[in-house]
Coordinates of C-alpha atoms and ligand atoms in Angstrom, one line a residue:
M1 CA 17.4 12.4 -6.5
S2 CA 18.6 13.2 -3.5
D3 CA 22.1 13.6 -1.7
Q4 CA 20.9 13.1 2.0
K5 CA 22.9 10.7 3.6
P6 CA 20.6 7.8 5.8
R7 CA 21.0 8.6 9.3
V8 CA 22.4 5.6 11.4
Q9 CA 20.2 5.2 14.3
E10 CA 21.3 5.2 17.6
I11 CA 19.6 1.6 19.0
R12 CA 17.3 3.3 22.3
Q13 CA 15.3 0.9 24.3
S14 CA 12.8 0.5 26.7
E15 CA 10.4 -1.3 28.5
D16 CA 8.2 0.3 26.1
R17 CA 10.6 0.5 23.1
F18 CA 12.5 -2.3 22.8
L19 CA 13.6 -2.6 18.9
S20 CA 14.6 0.7 17.2
S21 CA 15.2 1.6 13.6
D22 CA 18.4 0.7 12.3
I23 CA 18.4 3.7 9.6
F24 CA 16.4 6.8 9.5
D25 CA 16.0 8.3 5.8
E26 CA 13.2 10.5 4.9
R27 CA 12.5 10.3 1.0
S28 CA 15.8 9.6 0.1
H29 CA 15.1 7.5 -3.2
T30 CA 18.0 6.1 -5.6
F31 CA 16.1 7.0 -8.9
A32 CA 15.1 10.1 -10.1
P33 CA 11.3 11.6 -9.1
R34 CA 8.5 11.0 -11.1
N35 CA 7.1 13.9 -13.3
G36 CA 3.2 13.0 -13.6
K37 CA 1.5 16.4 -13.5
G38 CA -2.7 16.8 -13.0
T39 CA -5.2 14.3 -13.1
M40 CA -7.4 12.5 -15.5
I41 CA -11.0 11.3 -15.6
E42 CA -11.4 7.7 -15.3
P43 CA -14.0 6.6 -17.6
Q44 CA -17.4 5.2 -15.8
R45 CA -18.4 1.7 -17.0
E46 CA -20.1 -1.4 -16.2
I47 CA -17.9 -4.2 -14.6
A48 CA -19.2 -8.0 -14.0
I49 CA -19.6 -9.2 -10.2
Y50 CA -17.3 -12.2 -9.6
H51 CA -19.4 -13.6 -6.7
N52 CA -21.6 -12.7 -4.0
C53 CA -20.9 -14.4 -0.8
D54 CA -21.4 -13.5 2.9
V55 CA -17.5 -13.0 4.0
L56 CA -15.1 -11.7 1.9
V57 CA -11.8 -11.7 3.6
V58 CA -9.6 -9.1 1.7
G59 CA -6.1 -10.4 2.1
G60 CA -5.3 -13.7 2.6
G61 CA -1.9 -13.0 5.0
T62 CA -0.8 -13.9 8.2
A63 CA -4.4 -12.5 9.4
G64 CA -6.6 -13.3 6.5
T65 CA -5.7 -16.8 6.7
A66 CA -6.8 -17.1 10.1
A67 CA -10.3 -15.1 9.5
A68 CA -11.1 -17.2 6.4
L69 CA -11.0 -20.6 7.6
A70 CA -13.0 -19.3 11.3
A71 CA -15.6 -17.4 9.2
A72 CA -15.9 -20.6 6.9
R73 CA -16.4 -22.6 10.1
T74 CA -19.6 -20.3 11.2
G75 CA -21.4 -22.3 8.2
A76 CA -20.4 -18.4 6.3
D77 CA -19.9 -18.8 2.3
V78 CA -16.4 -17.7 2.5
V79 CA -13.9 -16.1 -0.3
V80 CA -10.8 -14.4 -0.1
L81 CA -9.0 -12.4 -2.4
E82 CA -5.2 -12.1 -2.2
R83 CA -2.8 -10.5 -4.7
Y84 CA -0.1 -12.8 -4.7
N85 CA 0.0 -16.7 -5.3
H86 CA 0.0 -18.1 -1.9
L87 CA -1.3 -17.6 1.9
G88 CA 0.5 -16.7 5.1
G89 CA 1.4 -13.0 3.5
L90 CA 4.8 -11.8 5.9
S91 CA 4.8 -14.9 7.8
T92 CA 5.2 -17.4 4.8
G93 CA 6.2 -14.6 1.7
G94 CA 7.6 -12.1 3.4
A95 CA 9.9 -14.4 4.7
V96 CA 9.5 -13.5 9.0
I97 CA 8.8 -17.2 9.8
W98 CA 9.8 -16.3 13.3
I99 CA 6.8 -16.4 15.2
D100 CA 6.6 -14.5 18.5
R101 CA 6.3 -15.8 21.7
M102 CA 2.4 -17.5 21.8
T103 CA 3.3 -18.2 26.1
D104 CA 2.7 -16.4 29.1
W105 CA 5.7 -16.3 31.3
D106 CA 4.9 -19.0 33.3
G107 CA 4.9 -21.3 30.1
N108 CA 1.4 -21.4 29.3
Q109 CA 0.0 -21.0 25.7
V110 CA -2.3 -18.3 25.4
I111 CA -2.5 -17.9 22.1
Q112 CA -3.9 -20.9 20.7
G113 CA -6.9 -21.4 18.5
F114 CA -5.7 -21.2 14.3
A115 CA -2.1 -20.9 16.2
K116 CA -1.7 -24.1 17.8
E117 CA -4.0 -26.0 15.1
V118 CA -2.0 -24.8 12.2
I119 CA 1.2 -25.9 13.8
D120 CA 0.3 -29.2 15.0
R121 CA -0.2 -29.7 11.6
L122 CA 2.7 -28.9 10.2
P123 CA 5.3 -31.6 10.0
A124 CA 7.8 -32.1 13.1
D125 CA 10.8 -31.5 11.2
A126 CA 9.0 -27.9 9.6
V127 CA 9.0 -27.1 12.8
A128 CA 11.8 -25.4 15.3
G129 CA 11.4 -24.7 18.5
P130 CA 11.5 -25.8 22.4
E131 CA 9.5 -29.1 23.7
R132 CA 6.1 -28.0 25.0
K133 CA 7.7 -29.5 28.7
L134 CA 10.6 -26.3 28.6
W135 CA 7.8 -23.6 28.1
G136 CA 8.3 -21.9 31.5
V137 CA 11.6 -22.9 32.2
K138 CA 14.1 -20.5 34.5
D139 CA 17.1 -21.9 34.1
D140 CA 20.0 -19.9 33.0
A141 CA 21.6 -22.5 31.0
L142 CA 18.2 -23.4 28.7
A143 CA 17.5 -19.9 28.6
K144 CA 20.8 -19.1 26.9
Y145 CA 20.4 -22.0 24.5
W146 CA 17.2 -20.9 23.3
R147 CA 17.6 -17.4 23.6
L148 CA 19.7 -17.4 20.7
R149 CA 17.0 -19.8 18.8
T150 CA 14.7 -17.3 19.4
S151 CA 12.4 -18.7 22.3
A152 CA 13.4 -17.3 25.5
F153 CA 13.3 -13.9 26.7
H154 CA 13.8 -12.4 29.8
G155 CA 15.5 -15.5 31.1
I156 CA 12.3 -17.9 30.7
V157 CA 12.2 -20.5 27.7
T158 CA 9.0 -19.7 25.7
W159 CA 7.0 -20.6 22.6
A160 CA 8.4 -18.4 20.2
P161 CA 9.5 -21.4 17.3
T162 CA 10.5 -21.0 13.4
L163 CA 8.8 -22.4 10.7
D164 CA 9.4 -23.6 7.1
P165 CA 7.4 -20.7 4.8
E166 CA 6.5 -23.3 1.8
R167 CA 4.8 -25.8 4.1
M168 CA 3.4 -23.3 6.2
K169 CA 2.0 -22.2 2.3
L170 CA 0.6 -25.4 1.4
T171 CA -0.9 -26.4 5.1
T172 CA -2.9 -23.4 5.2
Q173 CA -3.9 -23.6 1.8
E174 CA -4.9 -27.2 2.3
M175 CA -7.1 -26.0 5.8
L176 CA -9.2 -23.7 3.6
I177 CA -9.8 -25.6 1.0
E178 CA -10.9 -28.2 3.2
A179 CA -13.4 -25.5 5.1
G180 CA -14.8 -25.0 1.7
V181 CA -13.2 -21.7 1.5
R182 CA -13.1 -19.8 -2.2
I183 CA -9.3 -18.9 -2.6
V184 CA -9.0 -16.0 -5.0
Y185 CA -4.9 -15.5 -6.0
H186 CA -3.5 -13.1 -8.3
S187 CA -6.1 -10.1 -7.5
W188 CA -5.4 -6.9 -6.2
M189 CA -8.2 -5.2 -3.9
S190 CA -8.7 -1.6 -5.9
V191 CA -11.7 0.0 -4.5
P192 CA -14.7 -1.2 -1.5
V193 CA -18.0 -0.4 -2.5
V194 CA -19.8 1.9 0.1
E195 CA -23.0 2.5 0.5
D196 CA -24.9 4.3 3.1
G197 CA -22.1 4.3 5.4
A198 CA -21.4 0.2 4.6
V199 CA -19.1 -1.7 2.8
K200 CA -20.9 -3.8 0.7
G201 CA -17.8 -5.2 -1.1
V202 CA -14.7 -4.3 -3.3
V203 CA -13.9 -3.9 -7.4
F204 CA -10.8 -6.2 -7.4
E205 CA -8.3 -6.0 -10.7
S206 CA -6.5 -9.5 -12.0
K207 CA -5.7 -10.8 -15.7
E208 CA -9.4 -10.7 -16.2
G209 CA -9.5 -6.9 -16.0
R210 CA -11.7 -5.4 -13.3
Q211 CA -14.5 -7.4 -11.4
A212 CA -16.4 -7.1 -8.4
L213 CA -16.9 -8.8 -5.3
M214 CA -19.8 -8.6 -2.9
A215 CA -20.1 -9.2 0.5
K216 CA -22.2 -9.1 3.6
V217 CA -19.4 -8.5 5.6
V218 CA -15.6 -7.3 4.6
V219 CA -12.8 -8.4 6.6
D220 CA -9.9 -6.1 5.9
C221 CA -6.8 -8.0 6.6
T222 CA -4.6 -6.2 4.0
G223 CA -2.2 -4.9 7.1
D224 CA -2.5 -1.7 5.3
G225 CA -6.4 -0.7 6.0
D226 CA -6.8 -0.4 2.6
V227 CA -10.7 -1.2 2.6
F228 CA -11.7 0.6 5.7
S229 CA -9.1 3.7 4.8
R230 CA -10.6 4.0 1.3
A231 CA -13.8 3.5 2.9
G232 CA -13.5 6.6 4.9
G233 CA -12.9 4.5 8.3
G234 CA -11.0 6.9 10.5
F235 CA -6.9 6.0 10.6
D236 CA -4.0 6.9 12.7
T237 CA -0.2 7.0 10.9
D238 CA 1.9 8.5 13.4
I239 CA 5.7 8.0 12.8
E240 CA 8.8 7.6 15.4
E241 CA 11.8 8.0 13.5
G242 CA 13.9 6.3 16.1
D243 CA 11.2 3.4 16.5
V244 CA 11.1 0.0 14.8
H245 CA 7.3 0.4 14.6
H246 CA 7.2 2.4 11.2
S247 CA 10.6 0.9 9.8
A248 CA 10.4 -1.5 6.5
N249 CA 12.5 -3.9 5.0
T250 CA 12.8 -6.9 2.7
G251 CA 13.6 -10.0 4.9
F252 CA 16.5 -12.3 3.1
M253 CA 17.7 -15.9 3.7
L254 CA 21.1 -16.8 2.9
C255 CA 21.3 -21.0 2.6
G256 CA 24.8 -23.0 2.4
V257 CA 25.4 -21.7 6.3
D258 CA 26.2 -24.0 9.3
M259 CA 24.4 -22.1 11.9
E260 CA 25.4 -24.3 14.9
T261 CA 28.9 -23.1 14.2
W262 CA 27.9 -19.6 13.7
L263 CA 25.8 -19.9 17.3
D264 CA 28.8 -21.4 19.0
F265 CA 30.8 -18.6 18.0
R266 CA 28.5 -16.1 19.4
L267 CA 28.1 -17.8 22.8
N268 CA 31.5 -18.7 23.2
E269 CA 33.8 -15.9 21.8
P270 CA 32.0 -12.9 22.7
E271 CA 35.1 -10.2 22.1
A272 CA 35.5 -11.8 18.7
F273 CA 31.9 -11.7 17.8
A274 CA 31.6 -7.7 19.1
E275 CA 34.9 -7.1 16.7
L276 CA 32.6 -8.5 14.0
N277 CA 29.8 -6.3 14.7
K278 CA 32.1 -3.3 14.9
L279 CA 33.6 -4.7 11.8
G280 CA 30.0 -5.3 9.9
R281 CA 29.3 -1.2 11.0
E282 CA 32.3 -0.2 9.8
T283 CA 32.1 -2.2 6.2
L284 CA 28.7 -2.0 5.8
G285 CA 27.3 1.3 7.5
F286 CA 25.2 -1.1 9.7
F287 CA 25.3 -4.6 10.7
Q288 CA 22.4 -6.9 11.0
A289 CA 23.1 -10.3 12.5
P290 CA 21.4 -13.5 11.7
Y291 CA 18.6 -15.3 12.9
V292 CA 17.9 -19.2 13.6
S293 CA 15.3 -21.1 10.7
W294 CA 13.8 -24.0 10.8
R295 CA 17.1 -25.6 9.2
N296 CA 20.7 -25.3 10.3
D297 CA 21.6 -24.3 6.9
V298 CA 19.4 -21.6 6.6
A299 CA 20.3 -18.5 8.1
L300 CA 17.3 -15.5 8.5
F301 CA 17.7 -11.8 8.1
L302 CA 14.8 -9.6 9.2
G303 CA 16.8 -6.4 8.8
P304 CA 18.6 -3.9 8.6
R305 CA 15.6 -1.7 9.7
Q306 CA 14.9 1.8 7.9
S307 CA 12.6 4.0 9.0
G308 CA 11.4 7.4 7.1
L309 CA 9.8 5.6 4.0
S310 CA 6.5 5.1 3.7
A311 CA 5.0 1.2 2.9
V312 CA 2.0 3.1 1.0
N313 CA 3.8 5.1 -1.0
V314 CA 4.9 3.4 -4.1
D315 CA 8.1 5.3 -5.0
D316 CA 9.1 4.4 -1.0
Q317 CA 8.0 0.6 -1.8
T318 CA 10.3 0.6 -4.4
E319 CA 13.3 2.4 -3.0
L320 CA 13.0 0.1 0.0
E321 CA 13.5 -3.3 -2.3
I322 CA 16.1 -1.7 -4.2
R323 CA 18.3 -1.2 -1.1
S324 CA 17.0 -4.6 0.8
H325 CA 18.3 -6.5 -2.2
R326 CA 21.7 -4.3 -2.2
F327 CA 21.7 -5.1 1.4
M328 CA 21.4 -8.7 0.9
R329 CA 24.4 -9.0 -1.2
T330 CA 26.3 -6.7 0.7
H331 CA 25.8 -9.0 3.9
C332 CA 26.2 -12.4 2.1
E333 CA 29.6 -11.2 0.9
F334 CA 30.5 -9.8 4.6
F335 CA 29.3 -13.0 5.7
R336 CA 31.1 -15.1 3.8
K337 CA 34.3 -13.5 4.4
H338 CA 34.0 -13.1 8.0
A339 CA 31.9 -14.7 9.7
P340 CA 32.3 -18.8 11.0
G341 CA 29.3 -20.8 9.5
F342 CA 29.0 -18.8 6.4
E343 CA 32.1 -19.9 4.8
K344 CA 29.8 -21.5 1.8
A345 CA 26.9 -19.2 2.4
W346 CA 24.6 -18.4 -1.2
M347 CA 22.2 -16.1 -1.7
M348 CA 18.8 -18.6 -1.5
L349 CA 15.8 -16.2 -1.7
S350 CA 14.8 -12.0 -0.9
A351 CA 11.1 -12.4 0.0
S352 CA 8.2 -11.6 -2.5
Q353 CA 6.7 -9.4 0.1
L354 CA 8.3 -6.0 1.7
G355 CA 8.3 -6.1 5.1
V356 CA 6.2 -4.0 6.1
R357 CA 5.7 -3.0 10.3
H358 CA 3.1 -0.3 10.6
T359 CA 1.2 2.1 7.7
R360 CA -2.4 2.6 9.4
R361 CA -4.2 1.8 12.8
L362 CA -7.8 1.3 12.4
Q363 CA -9.5 4.1 14.4
G364 CA -12.0 1.4 16.2
V365 CA -14.9 1.5 18.9
G366 CA -12.1 0.3 21.2
R367 CA -8.8 -0.4 21.3
V368 CA -5.6 -2.0 22.7
E369 CA -3.8 0.6 25.2
R370 CA -0.7 1.3 27.4
A371 CA -2.9 1.5 30.2
Q372 CA -3.9 -1.6 30.2
W373 CA -0.6 -3.5 30.5
D374 CA -0.5 -3.3 34.1
K375 CA -3.7 -3.8 35.0
G376 CA -4.9 -7.5 33.9
E377 CA -8.0 -7.0 33.7
V378 CA -10.4 -9.4 31.6
L379 CA -12.4 -6.7 28.9
P380 CA -16.3 -7.9 28.6
D381 CA -16.1 -8.0 24.9
E382 CA -12.4 -10.2 25.2
I383 CA -12.2 -12.3 21.8
G384 CA -8.5 -13.5 22.4
V385 CA -5.5 -12.6 25.3
S386 CA -2.0 -11.6 24.2
P387 CA 1.5 -12.4 25.7
S388 CA 2.7 -9.3 28.0
V389 CA 6.1 -7.8 27.1
S390 CA 7.8 -8.5 30.1
P391 CA 7.0 -10.6 33.1
K392 CA 6.5 -7.3 35.0
F393 CA 2.9 -7.5 33.3
P394 CA -0.1 -9.7 33.4
V395 CA -1.1 -11.2 30.1
I396 CA -3.4 -8.6 27.9
S397 CA -7.0 -8.8 27.2
V398 CA -7.7 -8.1 23.1
P399 CA -11.6 -6.5 23.4
Y400 CA -13.4 -6.9 19.9
G401 CA -13.7 -3.3 19.7
A402 CA -9.9 -2.8 18.2
L403 CA -11.4 -4.6 15.2
V404 CA -14.8 -2.6 14.3
P405 CA -14.1 0.8 13.0
A406 CA -15.6 3.8 14.8
R407 CA -17.7 4.8 12.2
L408 CA -18.2 2.4 9.4
D409 CA -20.5 -0.9 8.9
G410 CA -19.9 -4.0 7.0
V411 CA -16.3 -4.2 7.6
L412 CA -14.2 -5.6 10.5
A413 CA -10.1 -4.8 10.7
A414 CA -7.8 -7.6 11.8
G415 CA -3.7 -8.1 11.5
R416 CA -1.1 -5.6 12.1
H417 CA -3.5 -2.1 11.5
I418 CA -6.0 -3.2 14.3
S419 CA -6.9 -0.4 16.9
C420 CA -4.2 -0.2 19.3
D421 CA -2.0 3.0 20.4
A422 CA 1.8 2.8 19.1
N423 CA 2.8 1.3 22.0
S424 CA 0.8 -1.7 22.0
H425 CA 1.2 -2.1 18.1
G426 CA 4.5 -3.3 19.2
F427 CA 3.2 -6.6 19.8
M428 CA -0.2 -6.4 18.6
R429 CA 1.5 -6.5 15.0
E430 CA 3.3 -10.1 15.8
I431 CA 2.3 -12.8 13.9
P432 CA 0.4 -15.0 17.0
Q433 CA -1.6 -11.9 17.9
C434 CA -2.8 -11.6 14.0
W435 CA -3.6 -14.7 14.0
L436 CA -5.5 -14.1 16.9
T437 CA -7.2 -11.2 15.7
G438 CA -7.8 -12.8 12.3
Q439 CA -9.8 -15.5 13.7
A440 CA -11.1 -13.1 16.1
A441 CA -12.8 -11.3 13.0
G442 CA -13.5 -14.0 10.6
A443 CA -15.5 -15.7 13.6
A444 CA -17.6 -12.3 14.5
A445 CA -18.1 -12.1 10.7
G446 CA -19.5 -15.1 9.9
V447 CA -21.7 -14.4 13.2
A448 CA -22.7 -11.0 11.8
A449 CA -23.7 -12.7 8.3
N450 CA -25.3 -15.9 9.4
R451 CA -27.4 -13.2 11.9
G452 CA -28.0 -10.6 9.1
V453 CA -26.9 -8.0 11.8
Q454 CA -23.8 -5.1 11.5
P455 CA -20.4 -6.5 13.0
R456 CA -20.9 -4.0 15.9
N457 CA -24.1 -5.3 16.8
V458 CA -22.8 -8.9 17.1
D459 CA -23.8 -10.9 19.8
I460 CA -20.2 -10.5 21.8
G461 CA -21.3 -14.0 24.2
E462 CA -21.8 -16.0 20.7
V463 CA -18.7 -14.6 19.0
Q464 CA -16.8 -15.6 22.0
E465 CA -18.7 -19.1 22.6
T466 CA -17.8 -19.7 18.3
L467 CA -14.0 -19.0 19.0
R468 CA -13.8 -20.9 22.2
K469 CA -15.5 -24.1 20.1
Q470 CA -12.7 -23.1 17.5
G471 CA -9.8 -23.9 19.8
A472 CA -9.6 -19.8 21.2
V473 CA -8.4 -19.0 24.7
V474 CA -10.8 -16.3 25.6
R475 CA -12.2 -16.0 28.8
S476 CA -14.8 -15.0 31.1
R477 CA -15.2 -11.9 32.6
V478 CA -17.7 -13.3 35.6
L479 CA -15.4 -16.2 36.1
A480 CA -12.4 -14.4 36.0
E481 CA -14.1 -11.7 38.9
A482 CA -15.6 -14.3 40.7
A483 CA -12.0 -16.0 41.2
G484 CA -10.9 -12.8 42.7
Ligands
FAD1 C1 10.9 -7.7 8.9 C2 9.8 -8.1 10.0 C3 10.2 -8.4 10.7 C4 9.6 -9.1 11.6 N1 9.6 -9.8 12.5 C5 8.8 -10.6 13.7 C6 8.8 -11.7 14.5 O1 9.9 -12.1 14.7 N2 7.6 -12.5 15.0 C7 6.6 -12.2 14.9 O2 5.7 -13.0 15.1 N3 6.7 -11.2 13.8 C8 7.2 -10.5 12.9 N4 6.9 -9.4 12.7 C9 5.6 -8.9 12.3 C10 4.4 -9.8 11.5 O3 5.3 -10.6 10.6 C11 3.5 -8.9 10.8 O4 3.1 -7.8 11.2 C12 2.2 -9.6 10.5 O5 2.6 -11.0 9.7 C13 1.3 -9.0 9.8 O6 0.4 -9.9 9.5 P1 -1.2 -9.0 8.5 O7 -2.0 -10.4 8.6 O8 -1.4 -7.9 9.3 O9 -0.6 -8.7 7.1 P2 0.5 -9.6 6.5 O10 0.9 -11.1 6.7 O11 1.5 -8.7 5.3 O12 -0.9 -10.0 5.2 C14 -1.7 -8.9 4.2 C15 -2.2 -9.5 3.2 O13 -3.1 -8.9 2.5 C16 -2.5 -8.8 0.8 N5 -2.8 -7.6 0.4 C17 -2.5 -6.5 0.7 N6 -3.2 -5.6 0.1 C18 -3.9 -6.2 -0.6 C19 -5.1 -5.9 -1.8 N7 -5.2 -4.3 -1.8 N8 -5.5 -6.7 -2.6 C20 -5.1 -8.2 -2.1 N9 -4.8 -8.8 -1.4 C21 -4.1 -7.4 -0.5 C22 -0.7 -9.3 1.0 O14 -0.5 -9.5 -0.2 C23 -0.5 -10.2 2.6 O15 -0.9 -11.3 1.8 C24 8.2 -8.9 11.8 C25 7.5 -8.1 10.3 C26 8.2 -7.3 9.6 C27 8.2 -6.9 8.4

């Protein structure tokens, strides 16, 4: 056990770094270190092939759900393998129900496709956010109102709603079933099957034991690059202690609250709110303010954000869970006692999935980079468009190369582990961008499997056209250049 005290981080914000971690704590655990030593030989054995398919999506999370749907719509036979009992990953089971910005600073929805389709299919009371006519509006009063409700930044109302996670799980599950996707829950991918530098499938573990799933193309949507990293694909793992980039924590929700009373207090009593923050930091060591959710009686907590522990180390993961569960209790007690609107709050749910922001990032054929931010260039292999971090920058062209491993065939990556630099990861890991790269990887995997070519050799024009037909915004470089 370590007696090292966690360090509370100073908030350091900049244009490139708009969130920091709350706590930096390197390898301090509340439990005794493991005592395992040496190795053992796992006996070789023959295992059953569960299924042969065209496209296997490993991880039915944020990106994986979009990938499976997009691949199935190319006519491919698709399987999605998921370790938990639902789709959506962090965006549902991880309680990250605040879907970040999908609009540019003029209010145009630039992340559409899966993002638009799924939200349009949700019942109206499962979505909380500003109506369409307000997106892009620069009005102080409206921006102030929506800033507190997750949907205004830099004085501009945007499209960044909060969603009901249970309806998301159900809606996406039905969409995939309608499209003919075979869903395999409760199954954990353990190792990829690699032959001659190409991924051919995976071995997975379930209550039935170990089995194999073979595919023409595998899409790694595990968020941690489990497939490409174990198959020998290169990846980056940089850590900056003060940055939110590498921090993790389990999200939680308190119920029985009156959010309108809390928001009224936040907005109209700034001095009392500052006092409450101070008291929170003194009492708890840090203070995590709640976010709104899709309901007035549910408050969402997406911190305290802890860095220094690795979300691909099982002891660190355990430690993060232990601490996050304790934070939930202490925050609930503190808020009940001191925060207007929280007098009757109770602990509704801690997320079933650890909130991981970053572990590994693919080394791809291409990548999204900070140098791109100011240029506004339409890349020739664009597979989608991301909103930029501030009105100072134009929208950002997301290249297909960011999904293709530099040196591995048979596999594509989508979601928070795509190829990008650390700065660009700050927005490329957000839910809409994971939907975007998921849909693109799924469409490309379907095209590759149908044509019998490796993902790196697909006709990018065909992938772009497939994505446009599926409702995604993919610009044409030729048209952009002609328009000046
Ligand atoms: C605390 C927190 C707050 C955040 N806040 C926001 C926010 O406000 N707005 C926003 O837009 N984004 C936010 N994000 C970012 C966003 O939620 C994630 O980056 C995004 O959801 C990641 O999507 P993904 O598909 O890459 O990974 P995930 O959604 O994690 O999906 C990975 C899936 O793969 C499965 N899986 C993993 N390994 C295996 C395996 N070996 N075998 C089988 N299945 C496997 C997992 O169970 C999971 O379902 C936040 C993230 C965190 C952690």
